[in-house]
């Protein structure tokens, strides 16, 4: 069996991944708060953990992996959006949840095995909170229930911060009813016009952190294999999850491995509305950027490194995928290449896996006379392990027939060779290249391929 190594944030080292139960490998990833479209940064962890999900299914079998990703559908941001728009909360969360699934599906992300909504597990949260109060890890104060950070001696271990450091560096909600400034909310009162549920502490709603602790316990048990998310969640969200869960289930390990992806930038800068470089996945899709291209760009950077989205990378990804899809158009997928699997098993080295695919494509293209049925099948199977070149993500590269233009260019070339007047040939070649067409001329003839920055509109009137 393939040996997988993953960088465990909890130990700050790369470790051999050995599942608790190989018959049921379990992974929980923090999902979105559904009040708006997912921006590009939101999509990075989806793609990262989709690749891990595919790898685990490849190694242990699809029926032996359980992947859970939640939806937070009760939150201050959702309530604020409802108040601003006048749209009922359930309509907002229903629409935005489907938007999220559609947009992530366009990136080739498989849907997790379980996608619980926070509002479906309020009773489980109340039960967990009652247990924390009974064991002295939480307390009620003025309709709120708060977790007592001082009651958990290892608080801050995941992020490597002391409580004093966290108080100094965090936006801590100051409240007179808190025993400690770092104590965080498990339950809070709900206003009459806000969503709320009955509880032993009055009508209210859960704090953000308790949601994931309750849902992961109900669906994966008190100890499971992998917990993932962006590194912006490490503190306070994941730190608080650990404290709650380990105190609620003393002696349990909660998550064995913690994986965190780095953040996303745009053209070397932090994505923000003030800089005008903020956009959603839907924005890119509407602009005609294929989801497969977005996915390819993401995979080009290791998940633990900051990822820089650039127009150049987008163009290069599109050109590469056009070539690969054309190259493997007649292929049937076979087992993935061992080097590609090994790269992914080495802490999800997606960039290394792509490098191997580039080498395979180069070898196949360099030997057109060879029967490459097997090589093409292995390359296609390898790409699909990465979620690329799937039938579901195909179709965006069709509708471009350059054969007529290729014949016209071949005729001009023949005339130019006879008359020694290359003006018309050079002019047409320049027009093609300006439209992003890769022009290949050899003794065998002329071949035109959509390349970097291909724009079919620039070919209008050219024949």
CSV table of C-alpha atoms in Angstrom, one decimal:
chain,number,residue,atom,x,y,z
A,1,UNK,CA,0.0,0.0,0.0
A,2,UNK,CA,1.2,3.6,-0.8
A,3,UNK,CA,2.6,5.3,2.3
A,4,UNK,CA,1.2,8.8,2.7
A,5,UNK,CA,3.1,11.5,4.6
A,6,UNK,CA,1.4,14.7,5.8
A,7,UNK,CA,2.6,17.8,7.6
A,8,UNK,CA,0.8,17.7,10.9
A,9,UNK,CA,0.3,21.3,12.3
A,10,UNK,CA,-0.2,19.8,15.8
A,11,UNK,CA,3.4,18.4,15.8
A,12,UNK,CA,4.9,20.8,13.3
A,13,UNK,CA,6.4,17.9,11.4
A,14,UNK,CA,5.7,15.6,8.5
A,15,UNK,CA,4.5,12.3,9.7
A,16,UNK,CA,3.5,9.0,8.1
A,17,UNK,CA,-0.3,8.9,8.0
A,18,UNK,CA,-1.7,5.8,9.6
A,19,UNK,CA,-5.5,5.8,9.8
A,20,UNK,CA,-7.2,4.9,13.1
A,21,UNK,CA,-9.3,2.5,11.1
A,22,UNK,CA,-8.3,1.7,7.5
A,23,UNK,CA,-11.8,0.6,6.8
A,24,UNK,CA,-13.1,4.1,7.7
A,25,UNK,CA,-10.7,6.9,7.1
A,26,UNK,CA,-12.3,10.0,8.5
A,27,UNK,CA,-11.7,13.7,7.5
A,28,UNK,CA,-13.5,16.9,8.7
A,29,UNK,CA,-12.9,20.2,6.9
A,30,UNK,CA,-14.4,23.5,8.0
A,31,UNK,CA,-16.9,24.8,5.4
A,32,UNK,CA,-18.3,28.2,4.5
A,33,UNK,CA,-20.6,30.6,6.3
A,34,UNK,CA,-23.3,30.9,3.7
A,35,UNK,CA,-24.3,34.5,3.2
A,36,UNK,CA,-22.7,35.4,-0.1
A,37,UNK,CA,-20.7,34.0,-3.1
A,38,UNK,CA,-17.4,32.2,-2.3
A,39,UNK,CA,-14.4,34.3,-3.2
A,40,UNK,CA,-11.3,32.9,-4.8
A,41,UNK,CA,-9.6,32.5,-1.4
A,42,UNK,CA,-12.5,30.4,-0.1
A,43,UNK,CA,-12.0,28.0,-3.0
A,44,UNK,CA,-8.4,27.1,-2.2
A,45,UNK,CA,-9.0,24.8,0.8
A,46,UNK,CA,-11.8,23.2,-1.2
A,47,UNK,CA,-9.4,22.2,-4.0
A,48,UNK,CA,-6.6,21.3,-1.5
A,49,UNK,CA,-8.8,18.9,0.5
A,50,UNK,CA,-10.5,17.6,-2.6
A,51,UNK,CA,-7.1,16.4,-3.8
A,52,UNK,CA,-6.5,14.7,-0.4
A,53,UNK,CA,-9.9,13.1,-0.5
A,54,UNK,CA,-9.1,11.7,-4.0
A,55,UNK,CA,-5.8,10.4,-2.8
A,56,UNK,CA,-7.3,8.7,0.3
A,57,UNK,CA,-10.0,7.1,-1.9
A,58,UNK,CA,-7.3,6.0,-4.3
A,59,UNK,CA,-5.2,4.4,-1.6
A,60,UNK,CA,-7.9,3.0,0.8
A,61,UNK,CA,-10.9,2.7,-1.6
A,62,UNK,CA,-13.7,5.1,-2.1
A,63,UNK,CA,-16.0,3.1,0.2
A,64,UNK,CA,-13.5,3.4,3.1
A,65,UNK,CA,-13.3,7.2,3.3
A,66,UNK,CA,-15.7,9.5,5.0
A,67,UNK,CA,-15.3,13.2,4.2
A,68,UNK,CA,-17.4,15.8,6.2
A,69,UNK,CA,-17.6,19.5,5.4
A,70,UNK,CA,-20.1,21.7,7.1
A,71,UNK,CA,-22.2,24.7,6.3
A,72,UNK,CA,-22.6,27.4,8.9
A,73,UNK,CA,-26.1,28.6,8.3
A,74,UNK,CA,-26.7,30.7,11.5
A,75,UNK,CA,-24.3,33.6,12.0
A,76,UNK,CA,-24.1,37.3,12.6
A,77,UNK,CA,-23.1,37.9,9.0
A,78,UNK,CA,-26.2,36.0,7.7
A,79,UNK,CA,-28.5,38.0,10.0
A,80,UNK,CA,-26.9,41.2,8.9
A,81,UNK,CA,-27.4,40.3,5.3
A,82,UNK,CA,-31.0,39.5,5.9
A,83,UNK,CA,-31.6,42.8,7.7
A,84,UNK,CA,-29.9,44.7,4.8
A,85,UNK,CA,-31.6,42.9,2.0
A,86,UNK,CA,-35.0,42.2,3.5
A,87,UNK,CA,-34.7,38.6,2.2
A,88,UNK,CA,-35.6,35.9,4.8
A,89,UNK,CA,-32.6,34.1,6.3
A,90,UNK,CA,-33.7,30.6,5.1
A,91,UNK,CA,-33.9,32.0,1.5
A,92,UNK,CA,-30.4,33.5,1.8
A,93,UNK,CA,-28.8,30.3,3.2
A,94,UNK,CA,-30.6,28.1,0.7
A,95,UNK,CA,-29.5,30.1,-2.3
A,96,UNK,CA,-25.9,30.7,-1.1
A,97,UNK,CA,-25.5,27.1,-0.2
A,98,UNK,CA,-26.4,26.0,-3.7
A,99,UNK,CA,-24.2,28.7,-5.2
A,100,UNK,CA,-21.3,27.4,-3.3
A,101,UNK,CA,-21.9,23.8,-4.4
A,102,UNK,CA,-22.3,24.9,-8.0
A,103,UNK,CA,-19.2,27.0,-8.0
A,104,UNK,CA,-17.0,24.4,-6.2
A,105,UNK,CA,-18.4,21.7,-8.6
A,106,UNK,CA,-17.2,23.9,-11.5
A,107,UNK,CA,-13.7,23.6,-10.1
A,108,UNK,CA,-14.0,19.8,-10.2
A,109,UNK,CA,-14.4,19.3,-6.4
A,110,UNK,CA,-16.2,16.1,-5.4
A,111,UNK,CA,-19.0,16.6,-3.0
A,112,UNK,CA,-18.1,15.4,0.5
A,113,UNK,CA,-19.9,12.3,1.9
A,114,UNK,CA,-21.6,14.4,4.5
A,115,UNK,CA,-22.5,18.1,4.4
A,116,UNK,CA,-24.2,19.0,7.7
A,117,UNK,CA,-25.8,22.3,8.3
A,118,UNK,CA,-25.3,23.9,11.8
A,119,UNK,CA,-29.1,24.4,12.2
A,120,UNK,CA,-29.6,20.6,11.9
A,121,UNK,CA,-27.5,19.9,15.0
A,122,UNK,CA,-28.6,22.5,17.5
A,123,UNK,CA,-29.7,19.8,19.9
A,124,UNK,CA,-26.3,18.1,19.7
A,125,UNK,CA,-24.6,21.5,20.5
A,126,UNK,CA,-26.9,22.0,23.5
A,127,UNK,CA,-26.0,18.5,24.8
A,128,UNK,CA,-22.3,19.2,24.5
A,129,UNK,CA,-22.6,22.6,26.2
A,130,UNK,CA,-24.5,21.0,29.1
A,131,UNK,CA,-21.7,18.5,29.5
A,132,UNK,CA,-19.0,21.2,29.5
A,133,UNK,CA,-20.9,23.1,32.2
A,134,UNK,CA,-21.3,19.9,34.3
A,135,UNK,CA,-17.6,19.2,34.2
A,136,UNK,CA,-16.6,22.7,35.1
A,137,UNK,CA,-15.2,23.7,31.7
A,138,UNK,CA,-18.0,26.2,31.0
A,139,UNK,CA,-20.2,28.6,32.9
A,140,UNK,CA,-23.4,30.6,32.4
A,141,UNK,CA,-23.4,34.4,32.7
A,142,UNK,CA,-26.3,36.7,31.8
A,143,UNK,CA,-27.9,34.4,29.3
A,144,UNK,CA,-24.5,33.5,27.7
A,145,UNK,CA,-22.6,30.3,28.2
A,146,UNK,CA,-18.8,30.7,27.9
A,147,UNK,CA,-16.0,28.2,27.8
A,148,UNK,CA,-13.4,28.7,30.5
A,149,UNK,CA,-10.0,28.8,28.8
A,150,UNK,CA,-8.2,28.5,32.1
A,151,UNK,CA,-9.8,25.1,32.6
A,152,UNK,CA,-7.9,23.6,29.6
A,153,UNK,CA,-4.2,23.6,30.3
A,154,UNK,CA,-3.1,23.0,26.6
A,155,UNK,CA,-5.0,25.9,25.2
A,156,UNK,CA,-2.8,27.6,22.5
A,157,UNK,CA,-0.8,24.4,21.8
A,158,UNK,CA,-1.9,24.1,18.1
A,159,UNK,CA,-1.1,27.7,17.2
A,160,UNK,CA,1.9,27.8,19.5
A,161,UNK,CA,0.8,30.9,21.4
A,162,UNK,CA,0.5,31.6,25.1
A,163,UNK,CA,-2.7,33.0,26.5
A,164,UNK,CA,-1.0,36.3,27.2
A,165,UNK,CA,0.2,36.5,23.5
A,166,UNK,CA,-3.3,35.7,22.3
A,167,UNK,CA,-4.9,38.4,24.5
A,168,UNK,CA,-2.4,40.9,23.2
A,169,UNK,CA,-2.8,40.0,19.5
A,170,UNK,CA,-6.4,39.1,19.2
A,171,UNK,CA,-9.6,41.0,18.9
A,172,UNK,CA,-11.1,39.9,22.2
A,173,UNK,CA,-14.7,40.7,22.9
A,174,UNK,CA,-14.6,42.6,26.2
A,175,UNK,CA,-17.6,41.8,28.4
A,176,UNK,CA,-18.1,42.3,32.1
A,177,UNK,CA,-19.6,38.8,32.5
A,178,UNK,CA,-16.4,37.0,31.3
A,179,UNK,CA,-14.2,35.5,34.0
A,180,UNK,CA,-11.2,35.7,31.6
A,181,UNK,CA,-10.9,38.0,28.5
A,182,UNK,CA,-10.1,34.9,26.4
A,183,UNK,CA,-13.2,32.9,27.4
A,184,UNK,CA,-15.3,32.4,24.3
A,185,UNK,CA,-19.0,32.1,23.7
A,186,UNK,CA,-20.7,28.7,23.4
A,187,UNK,CA,-24.3,30.0,23.5
A,188,UNK,CA,-25.7,33.5,23.3
A,189,UNK,CA,-29.1,35.1,23.7
A,190,UNK,CA,-31.1,35.7,20.5
A,191,UNK,CA,-33.2,38.9,19.9
A,192,UNK,CA,-36.8,38.5,19.1
A,193,UNK,CA,-36.3,39.1,15.4
A,194,UNK,CA,-33.3,36.7,15.2
A,195,UNK,CA,-33.1,33.0,14.7
A,196,UNK,CA,-33.2,31.3,18.1
A,197,UNK,CA,-33.8,27.9,19.8
A,198,UNK,CA,-35.0,27.1,23.3
A,199,UNK,CA,-32.3,25.9,25.7
A,200,UNK,CA,-31.7,25.6,29.5
A,201,UNK,CA,-30.2,29.1,29.3
A,202,UNK,CA,-33.1,30.7,27.5
A,203,UNK,CA,-33.8,31.3,23.8
A,204,UNK,CA,-30.6,31.7,21.9
A,205,UNK,CA,-28.2,30.4,19.3
A,206,UNK,CA,-24.8,28.7,19.3
A,207,UNK,CA,-21.4,30.3,19.1
A,208,UNK,CA,-19.4,29.6,15.9
A,209,UNK,CA,-16.8,27.2,17.4
A,210,UNK,CA,-19.2,24.7,19.1
A,211,UNK,CA,-20.8,24.0,15.8
A,212,UNK,CA,-17.9,22.1,14.3
A,213,UNK,CA,-17.1,20.3,17.6
A,214,UNK,CA,-20.7,19.0,17.8
A,215,UNK,CA,-21.0,18.1,14.1
A,216,UNK,CA,-17.7,16.3,13.8
A,217,UNK,CA,-18.5,14.3,17.0
A,218,UNK,CA,-21.9,13.2,15.7
A,219,UNK,CA,-20.7,12.2,12.3
A,220,UNK,CA,-17.1,11.1,12.8
A,221,UNK,CA,-16.9,10.2,16.5
A,222,UNK,CA,-14.8,11.6,19.4
A,223,UNK,CA,-11.5,10.8,17.6
A,224,UNK,CA,-11.0,10.9,13.8
A,225,UNK,CA,-8.1,11.1,11.4
A,226,UNK,CA,-7.8,14.5,9.8
A,227,UNK,CA,-9.1,18.0,10.5
A,228,UNK,CA,-8.4,20.6,7.8
A,229,UNK,CA,-8.9,24.2,6.9
A,230,UNK,CA,-7.2,27.5,6.0
A,231,UNK,CA,-4.5,28.6,8.4
A,232,UNK,CA,-6.6,31.7,9.2
A,233,UNK,CA,-8.8,29.3,11.1
A,234,UNK,CA,-6.0,27.9,13.3
A,235,UNK,CA,-6.7,30.6,15.9
A,236,UNK,CA,-9.1,31.0,17.3
A,237,UNK,CA,-11.5,28.6,15.6
A,238,UNK,CA,-9.5,25.4,15.6
A,239,UNK,CA,-7.9,26.2,18.9
A,240,UNK,CA,-11.3,26.6,20.4
A,241,UNK,CA,-12.6,23.4,18.8
A,242,UNK,CA,-9.8,21.4,20.4
A,243,UNK,CA,-10.4,22.9,23.8
A,244,UNK,CA,-14.2,22.2,23.7
A,245,UNK,CA,-13.9,18.7,22.2
A,246,UNK,CA,-11.2,17.4,24.4
A,247,UNK,CA,-12.9,18.7,27.5
A,248,UNK,CA,-16.2,17.3,26.4
A,249,UNK,CA,-14.7,13.9,25.7
A,250,UNK,CA,-11.9,13.5,28.1
A,251,UNK,CA,-9.3,11.0,27.0
A,252,UNK,CA,-10.2,11.3,23.4
A,253,UNK,CA,-7.8,12.6,20.8
A,254,UNK,CA,-10.2,14.7,18.7
A,255,UNK,CA,-8.3,15.0,15.4
A,256,UNK,CA,-5.1,13.0,14.9
A,257,UNK,CA,-3.8,15.2,12.0
A,258,UNK,CA,-4.3,18.9,11.5
A,259,UNK,CA,-3.7,20.3,8.0
A,260,UNK,CA,-3.8,23.9,7.1
A,261,UNK,CA,-3.4,25.6,3.7
A,262,UNK,CA,-1.8,29.0,3.2
A,263,UNK,CA,-3.7,32.0,2.0
A,264,UNK,CA,-4.2,33.3,-1.6
A,265,UNK,CA,-2.9,36.5,-3.1
A,266,UNK,CA,-3.7,38.2,-6.4
A,267,UNK,CA,-0.8,39.5,-8.5
A,268,UNK,CA,1.4,39.5,-5.4
A,269,UNK,CA,-1.0,41.4,-3.2
A,270,UNK,CA,-3.5,40.5,-0.5
A,271,UNK,CA,-7.0,40.2,-2.1
A,272,UNK,CA,-9.2,43.0,-0.9
A,273,UNK,CA,-12.1,45.1,-2.1
A,274,UNK,CA,-10.1,48.3,-1.4
A,275,UNK,CA,-7.4,47.3,-3.8
A,276,UNK,CA,-9.9,46.3,-6.5
A,277,UNK,CA,-8.5,42.8,-6.8
A,278,UNK,CA,-11.3,41.0,-5.0
A,279,UNK,CA,-13.4,38.6,-7.0
A,280,UNK,CA,-15.5,35.5,-6.5
A,281,UNK,CA,-15.2,32.1,-8.2
A,282,UNK,CA,-18.5,33.0,-10.0
A,283,UNK,CA,-17.0,36.2,-11.3
A,284,UNK,CA,-14.2,34.3,-13.0
A,285,UNK,CA,-16.5,31.7,-14.4
A,286,UNK,CA,-18.8,34.4,-15.8
A,287,UNK,CA,-15.8,36.0,-17.4
A,288,UNK,CA,-15.2,32.8,-19.3
A,289,UNK,CA,-12.4,31.4,-17.2
A,290,UNK,CA,-12.9,27.6,-17.1
A,291,UNK,CA,-13.2,26.0,-13.7
A,292,UNK,CA,-10.5,23.5,-14.8
A,293,UNK,CA,-8.1,26.4,-15.4
A,294,UNK,CA,-8.7,27.8,-11.9
A,295,UNK,CA,-8.1,24.4,-10.5
A,296,UNK,CA,-4.9,23.9,-12.5
A,297,UNK,CA,-3.5,27.3,-11.2
A,298,UNK,CA,-4.2,26.3,-7.6
A,299,UNK,CA,-2.5,22.9,-8.0
A,300,UNK,CA,0.7,24.6,-9.3
A,301,UNK,CA,1.6,25.8,-5.8
A,302,UNK,CA,2.1,23.6,-2.7
A,303,UNK,CA,-0.8,24.0,-0.3
A,304,UNK,CA,1.5,25.1,2.6
A,305,UNK,CA,2.8,28.0,0.5
A,306,UNK,CA,1.1,31.3,-0.3
A,307,UNK,CA,-0.6,31.0,-3.7
A,308,UNK,CA,-0.4,33.9,-6.1
A,309,UNK,CA,-3.2,34.1,-8.7
A,310,UNK,CA,-1.9,36.0,-11.8
A,311,UNK,CA,-3.2,36.5,-15.3
A,312,UNK,CA,0.0,35.0,-16.6
A,313,UNK,CA,-0.6,31.8,-14.7
A,314,UNK,CA,-4.2,31.6,-15.9
A,315,UNK,CA,-3.1,32.0,-19.5
A,316,UNK,CA,-0.4,29.4,-19.2
A,317,UNK,CA,-2.8,27.0,-17.5
A,318,UNK,CA,-5.4,27.4,-20.2
A,319,UNK,CA,-2.8,26.8,-22.9
A,320,UNK,CA,-1.4,23.7,-21.2
A,321,UNK,CA,-4.9,22.2,-20.7
A,322,UNK,CA,-5.8,22.8,-24.3
A,323,UNK,CA,-2.7,20.9,-25.4
A,324,UNK,CA,-3.3,18.1,-23.0
A,325,UNK,CA,-7.0,17.6,-23.9
A,326,UNK,CA,-6.1,17.6,-27.6
A,327,UNK,CA,-3.2,15.2,-26.9
A,328,UNK,CA,-5.4,12.7,-25.0
A,329,UNK,CA,-8.6,13.1,-27.0
A,330,UNK,CA,-8.6,9.5,-28.0
A,331,UNK,CA,-7.3,8.0,-24.7
A,332,UNK,CA,-9.1,5.9,-22.1
A,333,UNK,CA,-8.1,6.4,-18.5
A,334,UNK,CA,-5.8,3.8,-16.9
A,335,UNK,CA,-4.1,3.5,-13.5
A,336,UNK,CA,-2.3,6.6,-12.3
A,337,UNK,CA,1.5,6.8,-12.7
A,338,UNK,CA,3.4,5.7,-9.6
A,339,UNK,CA,5.5,9.0,-9.7
A,340,UNK,CA,2.3,11.1,-9.7
A,341,UNK,CA,0.9,9.1,-6.8
A,342,UNK,CA,4.2,9.3,-4.9
A,343,UNK,CA,4.2,13.1,-5.3
A,344,UNK,CA,0.7,13.4,-3.9
A,345,UNK,CA,1.6,11.0,-1.1
A,346,UNK,CA,4.5,13.3,-0.2
A,347,UNK,CA,2.4,15.9,1.7
A,348,UNK,CA,0.2,16.6,-1.4
A,349,UNK,CA,3.0,17.8,-3.7
A,350,UNK,CA,0.6,18.8,-6.5
A,351,UNK,CA,3.3,20.9,-8.2
A,352,UNK,CA,5.5,17.8,-8.4
A,353,UNK,CA,2.6,15.8,-9.8
A,354,UNK,CA,2.0,18.4,-12.5
A,355,UNK,CA,5.7,18.4,-13.4
A,356,UNK,CA,5.5,14.7,-14.0
A,357,UNK,CA,2.4,15.2,-16.2
A,358,UNK,CA,4.3,17.9,-18.2
A,359,UNK,CA,7.1,15.3,-18.8
A,360,UNK,CA,4.6,12.6,-19.9
A,361,UNK,CA,2.9,15.0,-22.3
A,362,UNK,CA,6.2,16.0,-23.8
A,363,UNK,CA,7.2,12.4,-24.3
A,364,UNK,CA,3.9,11.5,-26.0
A,365,UNK,CA,4.0,14.6,-28.2
A,366,UNK,CA,7.6,13.9,-29.3
A,367,UNK,CA,6.7,10.5,-30.6
A,368,UNK,CA,3.5,10.9,-32.7
A,369,UNK,CA,4.4,7.9,-34.8
A,370,UNK,CA,4.5,5.6,-31.7
A,371,UNK,CA,1.4,3.7,-30.5
A,372,UNK,CA,1.0,5.6,-27.2
A,373,UNK,CA,-2.3,4.0,-26.2
A,374,UNK,CA,-0.9,2.9,-22.8
A,375,UNK,CA,1.1,6.1,-22.1
A,376,UNK,CA,-1.9,8.3,-22.9
A,377,UNK,CA,-4.1,6.2,-20.7
A,378,UNK,CA,-1.7,6.4,-17.8
A,379,UNK,CA,-1.4,10.2,-18.2
A,380,UNK,CA,-5.2,10.6,-18.3
A,381,UNK,CA,-5.6,8.5,-15.2
A,382,UNK,CA,-2.9,10.4,-13.5
A,383,UNK,CA,-4.5,13.8,-14.4
A,384,UNK,CA,-7.9,12.6,-13.2
A,385,UNK,CA,-6.4,11.7,-9.8
A,386,UNK,CA,-5.7,15.4,-9.6
A,387,UNK,CA,-9.2,16.2,-10.7
A,388,UNK,CA,-8.1,17.4,-14.1
A,389,UNK,CA,-9.1,16.3,-17.7
A,390,UNK,CA,-12.4,14.8,-16.4
A,391,UNK,CA,-15.4,14.6,-18.6
A,392,UNK,CA,-17.3,16.8,-16.2
A,393,UNK,CA,-14.8,19.7,-16.6
A,394,UNK,CA,-14.5,19.3,-20.4
A,395,UNK,CA,-16.3,21.1,-23.2
A,396,UNK,CA,-14.8,24.5,-22.6
A,397,UNK,CA,-12.0,23.9,-25.2
A,398,UNK,CA,-14.4,22.8,-27.9
A,399,UNK,CA,-15.8,24.8,-30.8
A,400,UNK,CA,-12.5,25.9,-32.1
A,401,UNK,CA,-11.8,24.5,-35.5
A,402,UNK,CA,-8.6,25.9,-36.9
A,403,UNK,CA,-8.3,23.4,-39.8
A,404,UNK,CA,-9.6,25.8,-42.4
A,405,UNK,CA,-7.1,28.5,-41.3
A,406,UNK,CA,-4.3,25.9,-41.2
A,407,UNK,CA,-5.1,25.0,-44.8
A,408,UNK,CA,-5.1,28.7,-45.8
A,409,UNK,CA,-1.8,29.2,-44.2
A,410,UNK,CA,-0.4,26.1,-45.9
A,411,UNK,CA,-1.5,27.4,-49.3
A,412,UNK,CA,0.1,30.8,-48.6
A,413,UNK,CA,3.3,29.0,-47.5
A,414,UNK,CA,3.3,27.0,-50.8
A,415,UNK,CA,2.9,30.2,-52.8
A,416,UNK,CA,5.5,32.0,-50.9
A,417,UNK,CA,8.1,29.2,-51.4
A,418,UNK,CA,7.4,29.5,-55.2
A,419,UNK,CA,7.4,33.3,-55.5
A,420,UNK,CA,9.8,34.1,-52.7
A,421,UNK,CA,7.3,36.7,-51.6
A,422,UNK,CA,6.6,36.0,-47.9
A,423,UNK,CA,4.6,39.2,-47.1
A,424,UNK,CA,1.1,37.5,-47.1
A,425,UNK,CA,2.4,34.5,-45.2
A,426,UNK,CA,4.0,36.6,-42.5
A,427,UNK,CA,0.9,38.8,-42.2
A,428,UNK,CA,-1.4,35.9,-41.7
A,429,UNK,CA,1.0,34.2,-39.3
A,430,UNK,CA,1.2,37.5,-37.2
A,431,UNK,CA,-2.6,37.7,-37.1
A,432,UNK,CA,-2.8,34.1,-35.8
A,433,UNK,CA,-0.2,34.7,-33.2
A,434,UNK,CA,-1.8,37.9,-32.0
A,435,UNK,CA,-5.0,35.9,-31.4
A,436,UNK,CA,-3.0,33.4,-29.2
A,437,UNK,CA,-2.7,30.7,-31.8
A,438,UNK,CA,0.4,28.6,-31.7
A,439,UNK,CA,1.7,28.1,-35.3
A,440,UNK,CA,3.7,25.0,-36.1
A,441,UNK,CA,5.1,24.7,-39.6
A,442,UNK,CA,7.3,21.7,-40.7
A,443,UNK,CA,7.9,19.4,-43.6
A,444,UNK,CA,4.8,17.5,-42.7
A,445,UNK,CA,2.6,20.6,-43.0
A,446,UNK,CA,1.0,23.3,-40.9
A,447,UNK,CA,-0.6,22.8,-37.5
A,448,UNK,CA,-2.5,25.5,-35.5
A,449,UNK,CA,-3.2,25.1,-31.8
A,450,UNK,CA,-5.0,27.4,-29.4
A,451,UNK,CA,-2.2,28.7,-27.1
A,452,UNK,CA,-1.5,31.2,-24.4
A,453,UNK,CA,-4.1,34.0,-24.4
A,454,UNK,CA,-6.2,32.4,-27.2
A,455,UNK,CA,-9.0,34.7,-28.3
A,456,UNK,CA,-11.2,33.4,-31.1
A,457,UNK,CA,-12.8,36.8,-31.6
A,458,UNK,CA,-9.5,38.1,-33.1
A,459,UNK,CA,-9.8,35.5,-35.9
A,460,UNK,CA,-12.9,37.0,-37.4
A,461,UNK,CA,-12.5,37.9,-41.0
A,462,UNK,CA,-9.4,35.8,-41.3
A,463,UNK,CA,-9.5,33.0,-43.9
